[in-house]
Amino acid sequence: MSPNRQSQIKVTDEQLKDFLKCSEVFNACKSEDVDYILKQLKTYHYDNETVIAHREDVGDQIRFVIKGSLNIVATSLDGKEVRFPPIGPNRWIGWISCFDDQALSHDWVATANSDIIVIPGIAIRKLCSKNPDLYPKIMAEINRQFKLLMSWTEFVSLHSLSARASMLIQILAQISATPMDDKPGWLQVDVTQEHLASFLNLSRQTANKLLVGLEKDGFISIGYRKILINTAYLRAQADK
């Protein structure tokens, strides 16, 4: 994994405004408040997989994925690494850090060829002090992410390996996937099989057997450093 090598990228204000609209928090802001946020944010590009926030840092920022993904990586005292399902394009993350000055217990890792927007927590706090109505919207953002984390924790702890793999695909569809223009009805997640095994906390061989089973069922299609998710199968699973 690379050290924190980053370069700033130029994105137009109109593009940035579209990215801000991916959150109900910024959707509720007045135009002058959006202009304020545009002046505070920075955009970065990462050529290689890079740790962009280390555990024990204060995580006083929110981030948005333009391209690539962000991974939460926890490391045990004996050096074992466990990754949580990644945050993919067009999603904001990190709201709770703006109101909590505790050090991170994990690393934030940007995957190779990622573009990330960063907004400092102080800007979010200033925005909220001016517009208290934004607090419930931020709480809703945090609650959605917390529910996903709880769902994942429940399945990892209580359910069979096959159910765990199925739940992982459903979570990836919500937080990591992008629609495929050339293949309607399918979502794409850029992820390696090694990382999928890490999400499941299983060996690569065991994880691969589970994923091949889901592929035979028509739920996913496994490609090189990516998986494709069948949205029709996804809806059927949700209806059960």
mmCIF file of N, CA, C and O in Angstrom, residues 37-112:
data_model
loop_
_atom_site.group_PDB
_atom_site.id
_atom_site.type_symbol
_atom_site.label_atom_id
_atom_site.label_comp_id
_atom_site.label_asym_id
_atom_site.label_seq_id
_atom_site.Cartn_x
_atom_site.Cartn_y
_atom_site.Cartn_z
ATOM 1 N N ILE A 37 -19.507 26.073 0.614
ATOM 2 C CA ILE A 37 -18.928 24.728 0.624
ATOM 3 C C ILE A 37 -17.980 24.533 -0.553
ATOM 4 O O ILE A 37 -16.910 23.925 -0.420
ATOM 5 N N LEU A 38 -18.339 25.058 -1.710
ATOM 6 C CA LEU A 38 -17.472 24.934 -2.888
ATOM 7 C C LEU A 38 -16.099 25.548 -2.632
ATOM 8 O O LEU A 38 -15.079 25.058 -3.141
ATOM 9 N N LYS A 39 -16.062 26.621 -1.834
ATOM 10 C CA LYS A 39 -14.787 27.273 -1.530
ATOM 11 C C LYS A 39 -13.961 26.488 -0.508
ATOM 12 O O LYS A 39 -12.745 26.646 -0.439
ATOM 13 N N GLN A 40 -14.637 25.655 0.281
ATOM 14 C CA GLN A 40 -13.950 24.917 1.354
ATOM 15 C C GLN A 40 -13.418 23.554 0.911
ATOM 16 O O GLN A 40 -12.448 23.053 1.478
ATOM 17 N N LEU A 41 -14.046 22.949 -0.080
ATOM 18 C CA LEU A 41 -13.684 21.574 -0.442
ATOM 19 C C LEU A 41 -12.424 21.515 -1.296
ATOM 20 O O LEU A 41 -12.009 22.501 -1.915
ATOM 21 N N LYS A 42 -11.823 20.326 -1.310
ATOM 22 C CA LYS A 42 -10.685 20.042 -2.173
ATOM 23 C C LYS A 42 -10.916 18.706 -2.866
ATOM 24 O O LYS A 42 -11.617 17.837 -2.339
ATOM 25 N N THR A 43 -10.348 18.559 -4.036
ATOM 26 C CA THR A 43 -10.488 17.312 -4.786
ATOM 27 C C THR A 43 -9.105 16.717 -5.028
ATOM 28 O O THR A 43 -8.161 17.428 -5.367
ATOM 29 N N TYR A 44 -9.003 15.389 -4.832
ATOM 30 C CA TYR A 44 -7.709 14.726 -4.945
ATOM 31 C C TYR A 44 -7.814 13.504 -5.864
ATOM 32 O O TYR A 44 -8.857 12.851 -5.919
ATOM 33 N N HIS A 45 -6.702 13.220 -6.509
ATOM 34 C CA HIS A 45 -6.572 12.008 -7.314
ATOM 35 C C HIS A 45 -5.480 11.137 -6.718
ATOM 36 O O HIS A 45 -4.431 11.634 -6.287
ATOM 37 N N TYR A 46 -5.708 9.805 -6.701
ATOM 38 C CA TYR A 46 -4.735 8.844 -6.189
ATOM 39 C C TYR A 46 -4.435 7.832 -7.287
ATOM 40 O O TYR A 46 -5.328 7.100 -7.717
ATOM 41 N N ASP A 47 -3.186 7.810 -7.748
ATOM 42 C CA ASP A 47 -2.791 6.864 -8.796
ATOM 43 C C ASP A 47 -2.791 5.431 -8.284
ATOM 44 O O ASP A 47 -3.189 4.507 -8.987
ATOM 45 N N ASN A 48 -2.322 5.253 -7.038
ATOM 46 C CA ASN A 48 -2.177 3.925 -6.454
ATOM 47 C C ASN A 48 -3.037 3.807 -5.203
ATOM 48 O O ASN A 48 -3.511 4.809 -4.670
ATOM 49 N N GLU A 49 -3.241 2.560 -4.740
ATOM 50 C CA GLU A 49 -3.953 2.377 -3.480
ATOM 51 C C GLU A 49 -3.187 3.118 -2.379
ATOM 52 O O GLU A 49 -1.997 2.904 -2.183
ATOM 53 N N THR A 50 -3.892 4.005 -1.668
ATOM 54 C CA THR A 50 -3.224 4.938 -0.764
ATOM 55 C C THR A 50 -3.992 5.102 0.534
ATOM 56 O O THR A 50 -5.222 5.262 0.518
ATOM 57 N N VAL A 51 -3.286 5.064 1.649
ATOM 58 C CA VAL A 51 -3.898 5.379 2.942
ATOM 59 C C VAL A 51 -4.071 6.892 3.016
ATOM 60 O O VAL A 51 -3.084 7.640 3.015
ATOM 61 N N ILE A 52 -5.309 7.373 3.070
ATOM 62 C CA ILE A 52 -5.550 8.817 3.090
ATOM 63 C C ILE A 52 -5.905 9.326 4.486
ATOM 64 O O ILE A 52 -5.921 10.534 4.721
ATOM 65 N N ALA A 53 -6.183 8.419 5.408
ATOM 66 C CA ALA A 53 -6.374 8.785 6.815
ATOM 67 C C ALA A 53 -5.957 7.581 7.651
ATOM 68 O O ALA A 53 -6.420 6.465 7.412
ATOM 69 N N HIS A 54 -5.081 7.802 8.598
ATOM 70 C CA HIS A 54 -4.550 6.718 9.418
ATOM 71 C C HIS A 54 -5.330 6.581 10.715
ATOM 72 O O HIS A 54 -5.836 7.575 11.255
ATOM 73 N N ARG A 55 -5.414 5.344 11.211
ATOM 74 C CA ARG A 55 -5.984 5.172 12.543
ATOM 75 C C ARG A 55 -5.148 5.988 13.521
ATOM 76 O O ARG A 55 -3.940 6.129 13.366
ATOM 77 N N GLU A 56 -5.831 6.507 14.500
ATOM 78 C CA GLU A 56 -5.286 7.415 15.506
ATOM 79 C C GLU A 56 -5.236 8.860 15.009
ATOM 80 O O GLU A 56 -4.926 9.774 15.776
ATOM 81 N N ASP A 57 -5.531 9.096 13.695
ATOM 82 C CA ASP A 57 -5.779 10.471 13.251
ATOM 83 C C ASP A 57 -7.166 10.886 13.717
ATOM 84 O O ASP A 57 -8.035 10.029 13.949
ATOM 85 N N VAL A 58 -7.395 12.180 13.810
ATOM 86 C CA VAL A 58 -8.745 12.677 14.054
ATOM 87 C C VAL A 58 -9.437 12.783 12.700
ATOM 88 O O VAL A 58 -8.965 13.483 11.809
ATOM 89 N N GLY A 59 -10.550 12.068 12.541
ATOM 90 C CA GLY A 59 -11.202 11.985 11.228
ATOM 91 C C GLY A 59 -12.192 13.096 10.974
ATOM 92 O O GLY A 59 -13.368 12.843 10.726
ATOM 93 N N ASP A 60 -11.725 14.339 11.047
ATOM 94 C CA ASP A 60 -12.615 15.500 10.996
ATOM 95 C C ASP A 60 -12.869 15.951 9.558
ATOM 96 O O ASP A 60 -12.574 17.085 9.182
ATOM 97 N N GLN A 61 -13.416 15.057 8.739
ATOM 98 C CA GLN A 61 -13.690 15.364 7.338
ATOM 99 C C GLN A 61 -14.822 14.477 6.834
ATOM 100 O O GLN A 61 -15.013 13.368 7.335
ATOM 101 N N ILE A 62 -15.545 14.972 5.844
ATOM 102 C CA ILE A 62 -16.417 14.079 5.078
ATOM 103 C C ILE A 62 -15.812 13.939 3.686
ATOM 104 O O ILE A 62 -15.084 14.822 3.218
ATOM 105 N N ARG A 63 -16.108 12.815 3.050
ATOM 106 C CA ARG A 63 -15.515 12.536 1.752
ATOM 107 C C ARG A 63 -16.582 12.047 0.776
ATOM 108 O O ARG A 63 -17.559 11.425 1.177
ATOM 109 N N PHE A 64 -16.335 12.327 -0.494
ATOM 110 C CA PHE A 64 -17.217 11.898 -1.579
ATOM 111 C C PHE A 64 -16.373 11.214 -2.635
ATOM 112 O O PHE A 64 -15.292 11.696 -2.992
ATOM 113 N N VAL A 65 -16.866 10.090 -3.124
ATOM 114 C CA VAL A 65 -16.131 9.333 -4.150
ATOM 115 C C VAL A 65 -16.646 9.738 -5.533
ATOM 116 O O VAL A 65 -17.815 9.509 -5.859
ATOM 117 N N ILE A 66 -15.776 10.366 -6.306
ATOM 118 C CA ILE A 66 -16.102 10.669 -7.709
ATOM 119 C C ILE A 66 -15.847 9.436 -8.570
ATOM 120 O O ILE A 66 -16.662 9.034 -9.398
ATOM 121 N N LYS A 67 -14.688 8.826 -8.337
ATOM 122 C CA LYS A 67 -14.269 7.650 -9.105
ATOM 123 C C LYS A 67 -13.451 6.749 -8.194
ATOM 124 O O LYS A 67 -12.751 7.231 -7.296
ATOM 125 N N GLY A 68 -13.535 5.437 -8.422
ATOM 126 C CA GLY A 68 -12.818 4.497 -7.565
ATOM 127 C C GLY A 68 -13.632 4.153 -6.338
ATOM 128 O O GLY A 68 -14.867 4.070 -6.406
ATOM 129 N N SER A 69 -12.994 3.976 -5.189
ATOM 130 C CA SER A 69 -13.720 3.656 -3.958
ATOM 131 C C SER A 69 -12.857 3.958 -2.741
ATOM 132 O O SER A 69 -11.641 4.105 -2.837
ATOM 133 N N LEU A 70 -13.535 4.050 -1.594
ATOM 134 C CA LEU A 70 -12.878 4.206 -0.305
ATOM 135 C C LEU A 70 -13.118 2.955 0.518
ATOM 136 O O LEU A 70 -14.241 2.444 0.563
ATOM 137 N N ASN A 71 -12.081 2.468 1.176
ATOM 138 C CA ASN A 71 -12.180 1.283 2.009
ATOM 139 C C ASN A 71 -11.868 1.620 3.460
ATOM 140 O O ASN A 71 -10.958 2.401 3.740
ATOM 141 N N ILE A 72 -12.637 1.030 4.370
ATOM 142 C CA ILE A 72 -12.312 1.080 5.785
ATOM 143 C C ILE A 72 -11.535 -0.187 6.110
ATOM 144 O O ILE A 72 -12.030 -1.291 5.879
ATOM 145 N N VAL A 73 -10.326 -0.022 6.623
ATOM 146 C CA VAL A 73 -9.453 -1.158 6.868
ATOM 147 C C VAL A 73 -9.051 -1.183 8.337
ATOM 148 O O VAL A 73 -8.464 -0.215 8.846
ATOM 149 N N ALA A 74 -9.390 -2.270 9.013
ATOM 150 C CA ALA A 74 -8.995 -2.462 10.411
ATOM 151 C C ALA A 74 -7.856 -3.472 10.459
ATOM 152 O O ALA A 74 -7.851 -4.456 9.711
ATOM 153 N N THR A 75 -6.888 -3.224 11.342
ATOM 154 C CA THR A 75 -5.737 -4.114 11.468
ATOM 155 C C THR A 75 -5.580 -4.535 12.919
ATOM 156 O O THR A 75 -5.559 -3.688 13.821
ATOM 157 N N SER A 76 -5.491 -5.848 13.149
ATOM 158 C CA SER A 76 -5.343 -6.357 14.507
ATOM 159 C C SER A 76 -3.904 -6.179 14.993
ATOM 160 O O SER A 76 -3.005 -5.839 14.212
ATOM 161 N N LEU A 77 -3.686 -6.431 16.267
ATOM 162 C CA LEU A 77 -2.349 -6.284 16.841
ATOM 163 C C LEU A 77 -1.342 -7.230 16.213
ATOM 164 O O LEU A 77 -0.149 -6.944 16.150
ATOM 165 N N ASP A 78 -1.829 -8.391 15.722
ATOM 166 C CA ASP A 78 -0.919 -9.347 15.087
ATOM 167 C C ASP A 78 -0.773 -9.112 13.581
ATOM 168 O O ASP A 78 -0.178 -9.923 12.867
ATOM 169 N N GLY A 79 -1.339 -7.981 13.111
ATOM 170 C CA GLY A 79 -1.140 -7.601 11.716
ATOM 171 C C GLY A 79 -2.195 -8.101 10.752
ATOM 172 O O GLY A 79 -2.119 -7.836 9.550
ATOM 173 N N LYS A 80 -3.227 -8.799 11.233
ATOM 174 C CA LYS A 80 -4.284 -9.273 10.338
ATOM 175 C C LYS A 80 -5.150 -8.105 9.896
ATOM 176 O O LYS A 80 -5.570 -7.287 10.706
ATOM 177 N N GLU A 81 -5.401 -8.049 8.602
ATOM 178 C CA GLU A 81 -6.158 -6.949 8.020
ATOM 179 C C GLU A 81 -7.564 -7.394 7.639
ATOM 180 O O GLU A 81 -7.747 -8.423 7.005
ATOM 181 N N VAL A 82 -8.557 -6.611 8.042
ATOM 182 C CA VAL A 82 -9.941 -6.883 7.671
ATOM 183 C C VAL A 82 -10.520 -5.629 7.023
ATOM 184 O O VAL A 82 -10.420 -4.535 7.582
ATOM 185 N N ARG A 83 -11.107 -5.805 5.854
ATOM 186 C CA ARG A 83 -11.718 -4.693 5.139
ATOM 187 C C ARG A 83 -13.231 -4.785 5.224
ATOM 188 O O ARG A 83 -13.802 -5.866 5.177
ATOM 189 N N PHE A 84 -13.851 -3.620 5.303
ATOM 190 C CA PHE A 84 -15.304 -3.540 5.246
ATOM 191 C C PHE A 84 -15.716 -3.231 3.815
ATOM 192 O O PHE A 84 -14.916 -2.692 3.037
ATOM 193 N N PRO A 85 -16.944 -3.577 3.423
ATOM 194 C CA PRO A 85 -17.381 -3.281 2.051
ATOM 195 C C PRO A 85 -17.128 -1.825 1.680
ATOM 196 O O PRO A 85 -17.409 -0.923 2.475
ATOM 197 N N PRO A 86 -16.570 -1.569 0.489
ATOM 198 C CA PRO A 86 -16.100 -0.225 0.134
ATOM 199 C C PRO A 86 -17.220 0.749 -0.223
ATOM 200 O O PRO A 86 -18.312 0.353 -0.628
ATOM 201 N N ILE A 87 -16.893 2.017 -0.088
ATOM 202 C CA ILE A 87 -17.793 3.089 -0.501
ATOM 203 C C ILE A 87 -17.458 3.439 -1.944
ATOM 204 O O ILE A 87 -16.332 3.837 -2.250
ATOM 205 N N GLY A 88 -18.435 3.290 -2.840
ATOM 206 C CA GLY A 88 -18.200 3.495 -4.259
ATOM 207 C C GLY A 88 -18.604 4.875 -4.748
ATOM 208 O O GLY A 88 -18.933 5.759 -3.957
ATOM 209 N N PRO A 89 -18.590 5.086 -6.072
ATOM 210 C CA PRO A 89 -18.851 6.407 -6.655
ATOM 211 C C PRO A 89 -20.221 6.977 -6.290
ATOM 212 O O PRO A 89 -21.181 6.256 -6.055
ATOM 213 N N ASN A 90 -20.246 8.318 -6.234
ATOM 214 C CA ASN A 90 -21.469 9.101 -6.007
ATOM 215 C C ASN A 90 -22.043 8.916 -4.609
ATOM 216 O O ASN A 90 -23.252 8.986 -4.416
ATOM 217 N N ARG A 91 -21.160 8.710 -3.629
ATOM 218 C CA ARG A 91 -21.610 8.527 -2.247
ATOM 219 C C ARG A 91 -20.743 9.334 -1.290
ATOM 220 O O ARG A 91 -19.535 9.434 -1.462
ATOM 221 N N TRP A 92 -21.415 9.898 -0.270
ATOM 222 C CA TRP A 92 -20.739 10.650 0.788
ATOM 223 C C TRP A 92 -20.578 9.764 2.011
ATOM 224 O O TRP A 92 -21.415 8.922 2.292
ATOM 225 N N ILE A 93 -19.501 10.002 2.774
ATOM 226 C CA ILE A 93 -19.224 9.210 3.970
ATOM 227 C C ILE A 93 -18.460 10.070 4.977
ATOM 228 O O ILE A 93 -17.740 10.995 4.588
ATOM 229 N N GLY A 94 -18.638 9.772 6.267
ATOM 230 C CA GLY A 94 -17.825 10.422 7.288
ATOM 231 C C GLY A 94 -18.524 11.483 8.102
ATOM 232 O O GLY A 94 -17.876 12.241 8.827
ATOM 233 N N TRP A 95 -19.855 11.548 8.024
ATOM 234 C CA TRP A 95 -20.584 12.636 8.693
ATOM 235 C C TRP A 95 -20.340 12.655 10.200
ATOM 236 O O TRP A 95 -20.175 13.723 10.796
ATOM 237 N N ILE A 96 -20.326 11.485 10.806
ATOM 238 C CA ILE A 96 -20.212 11.452 12.266
ATOM 239 C C ILE A 96 -18.877 12.024 12.745
ATOM 240 O O ILE A 96 -18.778 12.586 13.845
ATOM 241 N N SER A 97 -17.845 11.922 11.906
ATOM 242 C CA SER A 97 -16.523 12.422 12.295
ATOM 243 C C SER A 97 -16.505 13.928 12.492
ATOM 244 O O SER A 97 -15.652 14.456 13.200
ATOM 245 N N CYS A 98 -17.435 14.623 11.838
ATOM 246 C CA CYS A 98 -17.483 16.082 11.966
ATOM 247 C C CYS A 98 -17.904 16.526 13.359
ATOM 248 O O CYS A 98 -17.703 17.688 13.730
ATOM 249 N N PHE A 99 -18.517 15.623 14.122
ATOM 250 C CA PHE A 99 -19.040 15.989 15.439
ATOM 251 C C PHE A 99 -18.443 15.111 16.536
ATOM 252 O O PHE A 99 -18.970 15.028 17.630
ATOM 253 N N ASP A 100 -17.333 14.446 16.217
ATOM 254 C CA ASP A 100 -16.680 13.550 17.170
ATOM 255 C C ASP A 100 -15.178 13.715 17.015
ATOM 256 O O ASP A 100 -14.617 13.412 15.966
ATOM 257 N N ASP A 101 -14.519 14.215 18.065
ATOM 258 C CA ASP A 101 -13.079 14.475 17.960
ATOM 259 C C ASP A 101 -12.228 13.304 18.404
ATOM 260 O O ASP A 101 -11.038 13.441 18.660
ATOM 261 N N GLN A 102 -12.853 12.102 18.483
ATOM 262 C CA GLN A 102 -12.096 10.910 18.842
ATOM 263 C C GLN A 102 -11.229 10.451 17.662
ATOM 264 O O GLN A 102 -11.579 10.632 16.504
ATOM 265 N N ALA A 103 -10.096 9.849 17.987
ATOM 266 C CA ALA A 103 -9.209 9.340 16.944
ATOM 267 C C ALA A 103 -9.851 8.157 16.227
ATOM 268 O O ALA A 103 -10.650 7.407 16.805
ATOM 269 N N LEU A 104 -9.515 7.984 14.960
ATOM 270 C CA LEU A 104 -10.013 6.855 14.182
ATOM 271 C C LEU A 104 -9.451 5.548 14.729
ATOM 272 O O LEU A 104 -8.320 5.502 15.210
ATOM 273 N N SER A 105 -10.239 4.480 14.617
ATOM 274 C CA SER A 105 -9.780 3.153 15.026
ATOM 275 C C SER A 105 -9.412 2.304 13.813
ATOM 276 O O SER A 105 -9.181 1.107 13.937
ATOM 277 N N HIS A 106 -9.361 2.936 12.633
ATOM 278 C CA HIS A 106 -9.131 2.203 11.390
ATOM 279 C C HIS A 106 -8.460 3.149 10.399
ATOM 280 O O HIS A 106 -8.343 4.355 10.645
ATOM 281 N N ASP A 107 -8.050 2.612 9.270
ATOM 282 C CA ASP A 107 -7.500 3.421 8.178
ATOM 283 C C ASP A 107 -8.566 3.641 7.109
ATOM 284 O O ASP A 107 -9.408 2.769 6.872
ATOM 285 N N TRP A 108 -8.496 4.809 6.473
ATOM 286 C CA TRP A 108 -9.262 5.048 5.248
ATOM 287 C C TRP A 108 -8.302 4.839 4.077
ATOM 288 O O TRP A 108 -7.233 5.448 4.031
ATOM 289 N N VAL A 109 -8.694 4.002 3.130
ATOM 290 C CA VAL A 109 -7.818 3.676 2.008
ATOM 291 C C VAL A 109 -8.543 3.959 0.698
ATOM 292 O O VAL A 109 -9.654 3.454 0.465
ATOM 293 N N ALA A 110 -7.916 4.775 -0.152
ATOM 294 C CA ALA A 110 -8.443 5.021 -1.497
ATOM 295 C C ALA A 110 -7.868 3.979 -2.439
ATOM 296 O O ALA A 110 -6.661 3.702 -2.408
ATOM 297 N N THR A 111 -8.720 3.374 -3.262
ATOM 298 C CA THR A 111 -8.229 2.403 -4.234
ATOM 299 C C THR A 111 -7.492 3.121 -5.363
ATOM 300 O O THR A 111 -7.566 4.339 -5.511
ATOM 301 N N ALA A 112 -6.764 2.347 -6.148
ATOM 302 C CA ALA A 112 -6.000 2.916 -7.255
ATOM 303 C C ALA A 112 -6.920 3.643 -8.231
ATOM 304 O O ALA A 112 -8.044 3.227 -8.482
#
